[in-house]
Amino acid sequence: MTIKSITSLGVDVSKSSVTCHILTQYPVGGLKTYWQKTRTKANTLFPSFYSSPNPKTNQKSAFDFADYVKSNQPDVAILEPTGNHYSRVWARILESLRIKILWVGHIELRRYRGGKNLPNKSDEADALAMAAYAQDQDKYLESGELNERQFLMHRPYPIDQLRELVQQLEHLNRVQSPIINYTRQMLAWQFPEKAHSKTKSTKPGNVPPLWGWLAQRESQVHPPNYKSITKKYQESIAVQLALEIDPLVRLHAHWLCDIHIEEQRLEGQLKALLNDPQFQIYNQIFDQFNFGLRIRARLLSRIYPFEAFLTNGKPLIEREVREVKKKQVTRKHGKSVVKFLPGDVKRVKRNRSRDAFKLRLGMGTVLEQSGDSLVEVGSGSSLCRMTFWQYVITKIEIDGRLPDNPIGNEISLYKDTLKNKVDASGKQLLNGKHLQNKLMSKVANMLFRELSRAIVVHKQN
């Protein structure tokens, strides 16, 4: 069947600019040939627009971008979600002009560009690849319609808001670490008795007692805690030596109090969003793993809707007979170098849906060419990968922290099985990061399994 003709706009987003390219059909002769013919005309065929243009160099502005879109009237615009903040203004312009936006994943675009022999690290080549992605016949259904499953599925408002809140909380977490470290260094001689003590607030509206006391924000500290710290300070060696609290320390304490109050506000919004009825099934599964508030938000912002990983409502499982090569992994210069050796012909099963799910959550790996070697590197969300690692070291490796249910029991049994693997001398074979990675992968697999079961049952009902 004939593919319907559309005009596609590829938009490569950079830190403060975009590079664009328009295609009305897939280039005859292939993208490599087309690129070689057009790259010398980059100024006209691959225009760039700047959010803060330099008037001295006649850079085009966001207003010029809007005029460019109006004059070309594309049916779809293809963007890569590189930097939620960087792409927002350009996406809003496209939306205001009623141009349909399709998002292409980082991994998918990189593979597509490499498969078409287009150069890496080129904004123009990226814009061309995105424009061609929507013209490639492999991205269409038999009916001639564009197959939107080849693109990232549209996320409803709560998911975008969840992701925004998660990013803000992570930013605040990174910001306060150096402030806390420096403050404690100063307290080592200004208030040594409390320099390294833990301080945490458990009541909404209150701040951590030590920071609140240093910032002299008595109304935001639980009264007994405030009195206790005051008494401790009066008995401090620093007071006896006439060493006073530096104004800079009090300023840092004010910052930490403000950050804590802001974290409470953001977590309140997170909780309200997570309680949305459309996330009920997800929360029921998260409850079984005993995931906390922030972990739920991180995971949900990347896996919703879970149906995007399924095919016709079920996981896509492929079975084939092929040679299964032996995989030999060695460590070289801090990297995992992979070498494939001849193996046996076997019937193998691949759960493509689960692989895509784990890759989205940072629990997948990809092979990259490095010289004459294949290097295995982690891929996907590094934040979610860290989330699984934190779950392992805080809930799994510490006895008694796992929930008392079938999920917790299964994880605990798997951990014991791994630890019981020993060599002839009785030495444990798996430990440290290797053991943690195994446990992280197990949790990701179980999460996919439980969500699959719950979603399929829900759809049937």
Tab-separated table of C-alpha atoms in Angstrom:
chain	number	residue	atom	x	y	z
A	1	MET	CA	0.000	0.000	0.000
A	2	THR	CA	1.237	3.503	-0.798
A	3	ILE	CA	2.645	5.457	2.122
A	4	LYS	CA	0.865	8.745	2.662
A	5	SER	CA	2.997	11.778	1.875
A	6	ILE	CA	3.869	14.007	4.820
A	7	THR	CA	6.267	16.855	5.479
A	8	SER	CA	8.511	16.223	8.465
A	9	LEU	CA	10.580	18.698	10.447
A	10	GLY	CA	13.636	17.399	12.291
A	11	VAL	CA	14.587	19.583	15.260
A	12	ASP	CA	17.892	18.930	17.038
A	13	VAL	CA	17.847	20.730	20.388
A	14	SER	CA	21.064	22.087	21.892
A	15	LYS	CA	21.680	24.089	25.054
A	16	SER	CA	20.567	27.446	23.648
A	17	SER	CA	19.644	26.724	20.040
A	18	VAL	CA	17.993	24.337	17.604
A	19	THR	CA	19.089	23.073	14.203
A	20	CYS	CA	16.332	22.149	11.753
A	21	HIS	CA	15.781	20.313	8.492
A	22	ILE	CA	12.668	19.801	6.365
A	23	LEU	CA	11.915	16.688	4.280
A	24	THR	CA	8.896	16.102	2.063
A	25	GLN	CA	9.938	12.550	1.160
A	26	TYR	CA	12.639	10.035	2.001
A	27	PRO	CA	15.768	10.930	-0.034
A	28	VAL	CA	16.266	8.841	-3.169
A	29	GLY	CA	19.659	7.165	-3.006
A	30	GLY	CA	19.743	7.033	0.787
A	31	LEU	CA	20.591	9.412	3.594
A	32	LYS	CA	24.369	9.099	3.212
A	33	THR	CA	24.259	10.308	-0.392
A	34	TYR	CA	21.769	13.037	0.500
A	35	TRP	CA	23.986	14.206	3.387
A	36	GLN	CA	27.080	14.442	1.189
A	37	LYS	CA	25.171	16.599	-1.308
A	38	THR	CA	23.529	18.937	1.196
A	39	ARG	CA	26.026	19.408	4.023
A	40	THR	CA	27.823	22.192	2.143
A	41	LYS	CA	24.567	24.183	2.150
A	42	ALA	CA	24.055	23.988	5.882
A	43	ASN	CA	23.114	27.674	6.298
A	44	THR	CA	20.082	27.363	4.048
A	45	LEU	CA	19.077	23.692	4.359
A	46	PHE	CA	19.960	23.287	8.045
A	47	PRO	CA	19.094	26.649	9.636
A	48	SER	CA	19.849	27.274	13.323
A	49	PHE	CA	17.786	29.385	15.693
A	50	TYR	CA	18.901	30.738	19.070
A	51	SER	CA	17.008	31.405	22.282
A	52	SER	CA	19.394	34.280	23.046
A	53	PRO	CA	20.717	35.411	19.635
A	54	ASN	CA	23.806	37.554	19.243
A	55	PRO	CA	22.728	40.606	17.174
A	56	LYS	CA	26.321	41.219	16.024
A	57	THR	CA	26.423	37.894	14.154
A	58	ASN	CA	22.856	38.031	12.790
A	59	GLN	CA	21.796	34.889	14.594
A	60	LYS	CA	18.162	33.931	14.078
A	61	SER	CA	15.818	34.086	17.058
A	62	ALA	CA	12.932	31.978	18.372
A	63	PHE	CA	10.587	34.364	16.529
A	64	ASP	CA	12.395	33.486	13.292
A	65	PHE	CA	11.914	29.810	14.166
A	66	ALA	CA	8.160	30.378	14.401
A	67	ASP	CA	8.176	32.117	10.985
A	68	TYR	CA	10.251	29.230	9.545
A	69	VAL	CA	7.704	26.690	10.763
A	70	LYS	CA	4.795	28.756	9.433
A	71	SER	CA	6.341	29.051	5.986
A	72	ASN	CA	7.123	25.323	5.677
A	73	GLN	CA	3.941	24.003	7.343
A	74	PRO	CA	5.261	20.571	8.413
A	75	ASP	CA	2.775	17.850	9.308
A	76	VAL	CA	4.943	16.552	12.137
A	77	ALA	CA	7.980	17.735	14.070
A	78	ILE	CA	10.399	15.158	15.432
A	79	LEU	CA	12.419	15.960	18.542
A	80	GLU	CA	14.744	14.064	20.843
A	81	PRO	CA	13.982	14.570	24.568
A	82	THR	CA	17.435	15.998	25.304
A	83	GLY	CA	17.092	18.171	28.367
A	84	ASN	CA	13.546	18.752	29.534
A	85	HIS	CA	14.243	22.471	30.022
A	86	TYR	CA	16.158	23.068	26.798
A	87	SER	CA	13.434	21.682	24.521
A	88	ARG	CA	10.445	23.199	26.308
A	89	VAL	CA	10.350	26.624	24.659
A	90	TRP	CA	10.763	25.155	21.159
A	91	ALA	CA	8.101	22.512	21.785
A	92	ARG	CA	5.744	25.211	23.060
A	93	ILE	CA	6.230	27.199	19.838
A	94	LEU	CA	5.377	24.110	17.774
A	95	GLU	CA	2.325	23.411	19.929
A	96	SER	CA	1.119	27.007	19.565
A	97	LEU	CA	1.312	26.568	15.782
A	98	ARG	CA	-0.609	23.277	16.088
A	99	ILE	CA	2.231	21.159	14.761
A	100	LYS	CA	2.120	17.545	15.936
A	101	ILE	CA	5.228	16.632	17.930
A	102	LEU	CA	6.700	13.127	17.925
A	103	TRP	CA	9.557	12.219	20.242
A	104	VAL	CA	12.326	9.788	19.305
A	105	GLY	CA	14.267	8.030	22.068
A	106	HIS	CA	18.014	8.635	22.474
A	107	ILE	CA	18.974	5.027	21.840
A	108	GLU	CA	16.645	4.605	18.862
A	109	LEU	CA	17.960	7.751	17.176
A	110	ARG	CA	21.600	6.841	17.795
A	111	ARG	CA	21.098	3.412	16.265
A	112	TYR	CA	19.158	4.846	13.329
A	113	ARG	CA	21.799	7.473	12.613
A	114	GLY	CA	24.597	4.905	12.849
A	115	GLY	CA	22.736	2.481	10.590
A	116	LYS	CA	22.464	5.184	7.923
A	117	ASN	CA	26.219	5.983	8.174
A	118	LEU	CA	25.586	9.570	9.237
A	119	PRO	CA	28.340	11.308	11.233
A	120	ASN	CA	28.223	11.532	15.010
A	121	LYS	CA	28.501	14.817	16.960
A	122	SER	CA	26.811	16.817	14.191
A	123	ASP	CA	23.688	18.883	14.853
A	124	GLU	CA	22.871	18.989	11.136
A	125	ALA	CA	23.160	15.208	10.786
A	126	ASP	CA	20.941	14.726	13.833
A	127	ALA	CA	18.285	17.051	12.380
A	128	LEU	CA	18.411	15.134	9.086
A	129	ALA	CA	18.134	11.771	10.868
A	130	MET	CA	15.075	12.946	12.825
A	131	ALA	CA	13.353	14.320	9.730
A	132	ALA	CA	14.087	11.081	7.843
A	133	TYR	CA	12.928	8.939	10.771
A	134	ALA	CA	9.344	9.986	10.059
A	135	GLN	CA	9.782	9.375	6.301
A	136	ASP	CA	11.353	5.916	6.514
A	137	GLN	CA	8.957	3.249	5.237
A	138	ASP	CA	9.964	0.974	8.137
A	139	LYS	CA	8.155	3.384	10.456
A	140	TYR	CA	4.778	2.930	8.725
A	141	LEU	CA	1.898	0.480	9.063
A	142	GLU	CA	0.547	-1.589	6.169
A	143	SER	CA	-2.301	0.916	5.915
A	144	GLY	CA	0.197	3.622	4.981
A	145	GLU	CA	-0.256	5.443	8.289
A	146	LEU	CA	2.714	6.491	10.402
A	147	ASN	CA	3.276	3.907	13.148
A	148	GLU	CA	3.405	6.011	16.283
A	149	ARG	CA	4.594	3.020	18.326
A	150	GLN	CA	7.971	3.681	16.691
A	151	PHE	CA	8.074	6.887	18.752
A	152	LEU	CA	7.908	7.587	22.464
A	153	MET	CA	4.321	7.377	23.655
A	154	HIS	CA	2.627	10.550	24.782
A	155	ARG	CA	2.838	11.035	28.526
A	156	PRO	CA	-0.200	12.528	30.311
A	157	TYR	CA	0.145	15.693	32.369
A	158	PRO	CA	0.735	13.984	35.756
A	159	ILE	CA	3.759	12.100	34.395
A	160	ASP	CA	5.448	15.207	33.040
A	161	GLN	CA	4.774	16.925	36.343
A	162	LEU	CA	6.148	13.930	38.261
A	163	ARG	CA	9.352	14.001	36.263
A	164	GLU	CA	9.712	17.735	36.836
A	165	LEU	CA	9.260	17.345	40.597
A	166	VAL	CA	11.734	14.452	40.739
A	167	GLN	CA	14.344	16.525	38.911
A	168	GLN	CA	13.793	19.456	41.294
A	169	LEU	CA	14.188	17.215	44.345
A	170	GLU	CA	17.368	15.679	42.950
A	171	HIS	CA	18.720	19.163	42.294
A	172	LEU	CA	18.022	20.221	45.887
A	173	ASN	CA	19.675	17.037	47.150
A	174	ARG	CA	22.842	17.797	45.175
A	175	VAL	CA	22.859	21.461	46.198
A	176	GLN	CA	22.717	20.864	49.953
A	177	SER	CA	25.515	18.276	50.157
A	178	PRO	CA	28.434	20.753	49.811
A	179	ILE	CA	26.628	23.214	52.110
A	180	ILE	CA	26.273	20.558	54.816
A	181	ASN	CA	29.886	19.418	54.424
A	182	TYR	CA	31.286	22.924	54.790
A	183	THR	CA	28.982	23.752	57.712
A	184	ARG	CA	30.081	20.656	59.616
A	185	GLN	CA	33.731	21.554	58.997
A	186	MET	CA	33.128	24.968	60.540
A	187	LEU	CA	31.226	23.451	63.471
A	188	ALA	CA	34.187	21.200	64.223
A	189	TRP	CA	35.678	24.153	66.165
A	190	GLN	CA	32.631	26.390	66.686
A	191	PHE	CA	30.317	23.707	68.159
A	192	PRO	CA	32.293	20.427	68.115
A	193	GLU	CA	29.775	18.498	70.240
A	194	LYS	CA	27.168	18.720	67.418
A	195	ALA	CA	29.452	18.956	64.389
A	196	HIS	CA	28.786	15.406	63.198
A	197	SER	CA	25.451	14.623	64.813
A	198	LYS	CA	22.452	13.576	62.758
A	199	THR	CA	19.630	16.067	62.469
A	200	LYS	CA	16.245	15.328	60.965
A	201	SER	CA	12.755	16.790	61.153
A	202	THR	CA	9.732	14.492	61.310
A	203	LYS	CA	6.945	17.079	61.580
A	204	PRO	CA	5.682	18.940	58.480
A	205	GLY	CA	6.547	22.630	58.663
A	206	ASN	CA	9.503	22.048	60.969
A	207	VAL	CA	13.159	22.103	59.925
A	208	PRO	CA	16.026	19.843	61.094
A	209	PRO	CA	16.733	20.905	64.711
A	210	LEU	CA	20.451	21.674	64.343
A	211	TRP	CA	20.030	23.814	61.232
A	212	GLY	CA	17.009	25.567	62.722
A	213	TRP	CA	18.954	26.318	65.920
A	214	LEU	CA	21.941	27.673	64.009
A	215	ALA	CA	19.645	29.811	61.841
A	216	GLN	CA	17.838	31.009	65.000
A	217	ARG	CA	14.482	29.905	63.582
A	218	GLU	CA	13.038	28.793	66.920
A	219	SER	CA	9.419	28.729	65.702
A	220	GLN	CA	10.284	26.014	63.123
A	221	VAL	CA	12.026	23.659	65.574
A	222	HIS	CA	10.361	21.275	68.008
A	223	PRO	CA	10.688	23.152	71.398
A	224	PRO	CA	12.360	20.313	73.386
A	225	ASN	CA	14.965	19.896	70.623
A	226	TYR	CA	15.687	23.620	70.524
A	227	LYS	CA	16.151	23.753	74.313
A	228	SER	CA	18.348	20.650	74.273
A	229	ILE	CA	20.721	22.111	71.655
A	230	THR	CA	20.824	25.455	73.476
A	231	LYS	CA	21.822	23.714	76.706
A	232	LYS	CA	24.408	21.626	74.857
A	233	TYR	CA	25.936	24.762	73.357
A	234	GLN	CA	26.128	26.538	76.720
A	235	GLU	CA	28.186	23.592	77.999
A	236	SER	CA	30.339	23.436	74.847
A	237	ILE	CA	34.122	23.768	74.951
A	238	ALA	CA	33.796	26.344	72.179
A	239	VAL	CA	31.903	28.688	74.530
A	240	GLN	CA	34.540	28.209	77.224
A	241	LEU	CA	37.201	29.186	74.673
A	242	ALA	CA	35.151	32.188	73.442
A	243	LEU	CA	34.746	30.691	69.976
A	244	GLU	CA	31.507	32.080	68.506
A	245	ILE	CA	29.229	30.794	65.748
A	246	ASP	CA	30.344	32.450	62.521
A	247	PRO	CA	27.686	34.440	60.575
A	248	LEU	CA	28.562	32.364	57.504
A	249	VAL	CA	27.547	29.211	59.363
A	250	ARG	CA	24.213	30.787	60.278
A	251	LEU	CA	23.730	31.797	56.628
A	252	HIS	CA	24.413	28.206	55.493
A	253	ALA	CA	21.922	26.983	58.115
A	254	HIS	CA	19.286	29.373	56.710
A	255	TRP	CA	19.864	27.909	53.235
A	256	LEU	CA	19.498	24.354	54.544
A	257	CYS	CA	16.254	25.272	56.341
A	258	ASP	CA	14.844	26.843	53.175
A	259	ILE	CA	15.846	23.777	51.142
A	260	HIS	CA	14.171	21.471	53.663
A	261	ILE	CA	10.926	23.477	53.584
A	262	GLU	CA	10.977	23.433	49.785
A	263	GLU	CA	11.554	19.660	49.783
A	264	GLN	CA	8.481	19.254	51.987
A	265	ARG	CA	6.416	21.311	49.544
A	266	LEU	CA	7.595	19.311	46.532
A	267	GLU	CA	7.045	15.982	48.289
A	268	GLY	CA	3.499	17.097	49.140
A	269	GLN	CA	2.861	17.673	45.438
A	270	LEU	CA	4.454	14.315	44.623
A	271	LYS	CA	2.180	12.522	47.069
A	272	ALA	CA	-0.917	14.180	45.623
A	273	LEU	CA	0.056	13.217	42.060
A	274	LEU	CA	0.913	9.627	42.997
A	275	ASN	CA	-2.505	9.226	44.614
A	276	ASP	CA	-4.171	9.816	41.233
A	277	PRO	CA	-6.577	6.895	40.523
A	278	GLN	CA	-4.833	6.098	37.214
A	279	PHE	CA	-1.742	5.022	39.202
A	280	GLN	CA	-3.648	2.733	41.581
A	281	ILE	CA	-2.377	-0.529	40.041
A	282	TYR	CA	1.208	0.735	40.016
A	283	ASN	CA	1.006	1.760	43.669
A	284	GLN	CA	-0.337	-1.658	44.620
A	285	ILE	CA	2.736	-3.275	43.041
A	286	PHE	CA	5.098	-0.689	44.564
A	287	ASP	CA	3.579	-1.445	47.977
A	288	GLN	CA	4.653	-5.085	47.634
A	289	PHE	CA	8.275	-3.955	47.181
A	290	ASN	CA	7.942	-1.362	49.951
A	291	PHE	CA	9.158	1.440	47.660
A	292	GLY	CA	9.304	4.923	49.169
A	293	LEU	CA	7.750	8.105	47.791
A	294	ARG	CA	10.689	9.305	45.710
A	295	ILE	CA	11.452	5.840	44.323
A	296	ARG	CA	7.853	5.493	43.148
A	297	ALA	CA	7.971	8.852	41.429
A	298	ARG	CA	11.290	8.109	39.695
A	299	LEU	CA	10.125	4.754	38.379
A	300	LEU	CA	6.609	5.825	37.437
A	301	SER	CA	7.840	8.872	35.510
A	302	ARG	CA	9.739	6.525	33.185
A	303	ILE	CA	7.562	3.438	32.822
A	304	TYR	CA	4.067	4.935	32.540
A	305	PRO	CA	2.103	3.839	30.631
A	306	PHE	CA	3.354	0.296	31.070
A	307	GLU	CA	1.330	-0.757	28.007
A	308	ALA	CA	4.023	0.899	25.866
A	309	PHE	CA	6.265	-2.102	26.586
A	310	LEU	CA	3.602	-4.645	25.563
A	311	THR	CA	2.393	-5.877	22.184
A	312	ASN	CA	-1.342	-6.490	21.897
A	313	GLY	CA	-1.541	-6.317	25.666
A	314	LYS	CA	1.096	-9.000	26.285
A	315	PRO	CA	4.898	-9.095	26.585
A	316	LEU	CA	6.613	-9.651	23.243
A	317	ILE	CA	8.512	-12.936	23.523
A	318	GLU	CA	10.521	-14.154	20.534
A	319	ARG	CA	11.770	-17.712	20.098
A	320	GLU	CA	14.348	-18.678	17.517
A	321	VAL	CA	16.967	-21.307	16.764
A	322	ARG	CA	20.416	-19.763	16.407
A	323	GLU	CA	24.014	-20.077	17.448
A	324	VAL	CA	24.447	-18.934	21.025
A	325	LYS	CA	27.970	-17.582	21.232
A	326	LYS	CA	29.854	-17.771	24.482
A	327	LYS	CA	30.238	-14.329	26.018
A	328	GLN	CA	33.606	-13.613	27.600
A	329	VAL	CA	33.730	-10.433	29.693
A	330	THR	CA	37.008	-9.010	31.002
A	331	ARG	CA	37.834	-5.758	32.775
A	332	LYS	CA	40.262	-3.428	30.992
A	333	HIS	CA	41.023	0.147	32.066
A	334	GLY	CA	37.867	0.167	34.186
A	335	LYS	CA	35.605	-0.992	31.333
A	336	SER	CA	33.880	-4.303	30.591
A	337	VAL	CA	35.368	-5.626	27.328
A	338	VAL	CA	33.211	-8.256	25.624
A	339	LYS	CA	34.496	-10.997	23.337
A	340	PHE	CA	32.222	-13.536	21.649
A	341	LEU	CA	33.436	-17.102	21.108
A	342	PRO	CA	31.847	-19.851	18.955
A	343	GLY	CA	28.994	-21.631	20.717
A	344	ASP	CA	26.231	-24.185	20.260
A	345	VAL	CA	23.070	-23.916	18.184
A	346	LYS	CA	20.154	-23.671	20.599
A	347	ARG	CA	16.534	-22.659	20.749
A	348	VAL	CA	16.510	-19.365	22.632
A	349	LYS	CA	13.784	-17.171	24.070
A	350	ARG	CA	14.031	-13.386	24.320
A	351	ASN	CA	11.567	-11.257	26.257
A	352	ARG	CA	11.819	-8.096	24.175
A	353	SER	CA	9.321	-6.219	26.326
A	354	ARG	CA	11.261	-6.917	29.509
A	355	ASP	CA	14.539	-5.923	27.843
A	356	ALA	CA	13.041	-2.589	26.762
A	357	PHE	CA	11.601	-2.062	30.257
A	358	LYS	CA	14.953	-2.668	31.953
A	359	LEU	CA	16.754	-0.464	29.432
A	360	ARG	CA	14.374	2.413	30.199
A	361	LEU	CA	15.161	2.039	33.903
A	362	GLY	CA	18.916	2.061	33.412
A	363	MET	CA	19.239	-1.679	34.013
A	364	GLY	CA	20.182	-2.560	30.438
A	365	THR	CA	23.539	-2.615	28.664
A	366	VAL	CA	24.600	-1.857	25.121
A	367	LEU	CA	27.757	-2.774	23.218
A	368	GLU	CA	29.844	0.051	21.793
A	369	GLN	CA	32.842	-0.221	19.515
A	370	SER	CA	36.037	1.076	21.079
A	371	GLY	CA	39.016	0.554	18.786
A	372	ASP	CA	39.067	-3.136	17.961
A	373	SER	CA	37.099	-4.123	21.074
A	374	LEU	CA	33.444	-4.247	22.072
A	375	VAL	CA	32.801	-2.415	25.343
A	376	GLU	CA	29.709	-3.135	27.433
A	377	VAL	CA	28.279	0.021	28.982
A	378	GLY	CA	25.196	0.687	31.054
A	379	SER	CA	22.367	2.428	29.275
A	380	GLY	CA	19.133	4.130	30.235
A	381	SER	CA	18.307	6.342	33.195
A	382	SER	CA	21.303	6.642	35.521
A	383	LEU	CA	18.969	8.044	38.198
A	384	CYS	CA	16.802	4.899	38.137
A	385	ARG	CA	19.920	2.724	38.169
A	386	MET	CA	21.015	4.519	41.332
A	387	THR	CA	17.515	4.001	42.745
A	388	PHE	CA	17.819	0.222	42.361
A	389	TRP	CA	21.293	0.327	43.926
A	390	GLN	CA	20.000	2.308	46.914
A	391	TYR	CA	17.153	-0.171	47.321
A	392	VAL	CA	19.643	-3.058	47.370
A	393	ILE	CA	21.987	-1.570	49.983
A	394	THR	CA	19.253	-0.151	52.249
A	395	LYS	CA	16.526	-2.799	52.026
A	396	ILE	CA	18.043	-6.055	50.743
A	397	GLU	CA	21.571	-6.236	52.150
A	398	ILE	CA	20.425	-5.263	55.655
A	399	ASP	CA	18.557	-8.187	57.204
A	400	GLY	CA	15.009	-7.512	58.329
A	401	ARG	CA	14.359	-4.577	56.002
A	402	LEU	CA	12.492	-6.465	53.257
A	403	PRO	CA	8.678	-6.611	53.430
A	404	ASP	CA	7.202	-9.771	54.936
A	405	ASN	CA	5.341	-10.946	51.832
A	406	PRO	CA	5.969	-13.239	48.813
A	407	ILE	CA	7.997	-10.522	47.047
A	408	GLY	CA	10.272	-9.953	50.036
A	409	ASN	CA	10.665	-13.689	50.598
A	410	GLU	CA	11.614	-14.299	46.960
A	411	ILE	CA	14.260	-11.575	47.016
A	412	SER	CA	15.653	-12.835	50.320
A	413	LEU	CA	15.874	-16.419	49.017
A	414	TYR	CA	17.636	-15.220	45.853
A	415	LYS	CA	20.152	-13.233	47.925
A	416	ASP	CA	20.923	-16.272	50.079
A	417	THR	CA	21.338	-18.426	46.962
A	418	LEU	CA	23.871	-16.007	45.496
A	419	LYS	CA	25.817	-15.754	48.736
A	420	ASN	CA	25.944	-19.541	49.111
A	421	LYS	CA	27.807	-19.937	45.824
A	422	VAL	CA	31.394	-20.755	46.801
A	423	ASP	CA	34.478	-22.183	45.140
A	424	ALA	CA	36.397	-25.322	46.143
A	425	SER	CA	38.129	-23.447	48.962
A	426	GLY	CA	34.843	-22.174	50.376
A	427	LYS	CA	35.354	-18.586	49.218
A	428	GLN	CA	32.188	-16.721	48.230
A	429	LEU	CA	32.110	-16.303	44.433
A	430	LEU	CA	29.838	-13.291	44.303
A	431	ASN	CA	30.338	-10.191	46.442
A	432	GLY	CA	30.488	-6.421	46.275
A	433	LYS	CA	29.265	-4.766	43.091
A	434	HIS	CA	28.853	-8.084	41.265
A	435	LEU	CA	26.396	-9.300	43.899
A	436	GLN	CA	24.617	-5.943	44.010
A	437	ASN	CA	24.199	-5.898	40.222
A	438	LYS	CA	22.652	-9.364	40.330
A	439	LEU	CA	20.186	-8.242	42.996
A	440	MET	CA	19.367	-5.027	41.109
A	441	SER	CA	18.605	-7.028	37.970
A	442	LYS	CA	16.450	-9.448	39.982
A	443	VAL	CA	14.353	-6.601	41.400
A	444	ALA	CA	13.886	-5.084	37.917
A	445	ASN	CA	12.817	-8.469	36.507
A	446	MET	CA	10.365	-9.029	39.333
A	447	LEU	CA	8.925	-5.530	38.956
A	448	PHE	CA	8.305	-6.172	35.249
A	449	ARG	CA	6.718	-9.546	36.011
A	450	GLU	CA	4.353	-8.169	38.651
A	451	LEU	CA	3.329	-5.179	36.543
A	452	SER	CA	2.714	-7.454	33.542
A	453	ARG	CA	0.423	-9.696	35.554
A	454	ALA	CA	-1.457	-6.798	37.131
A	455	ILE	CA	-1.932	-4.845	33.885
A	456	VAL	CA	-3.046	-7.893	31.889
A	457	VAL	CA	-5.589	-8.881	34.558
A	458	HIS	CA	-6.853	-5.298	34.765
A	459	LYS	CA	-7.332	-5.142	30.995
A	460	GLN	CA	-9.225	-8.429	30.979
A	461	ASN	CA	-11.597	-7.152	33.655
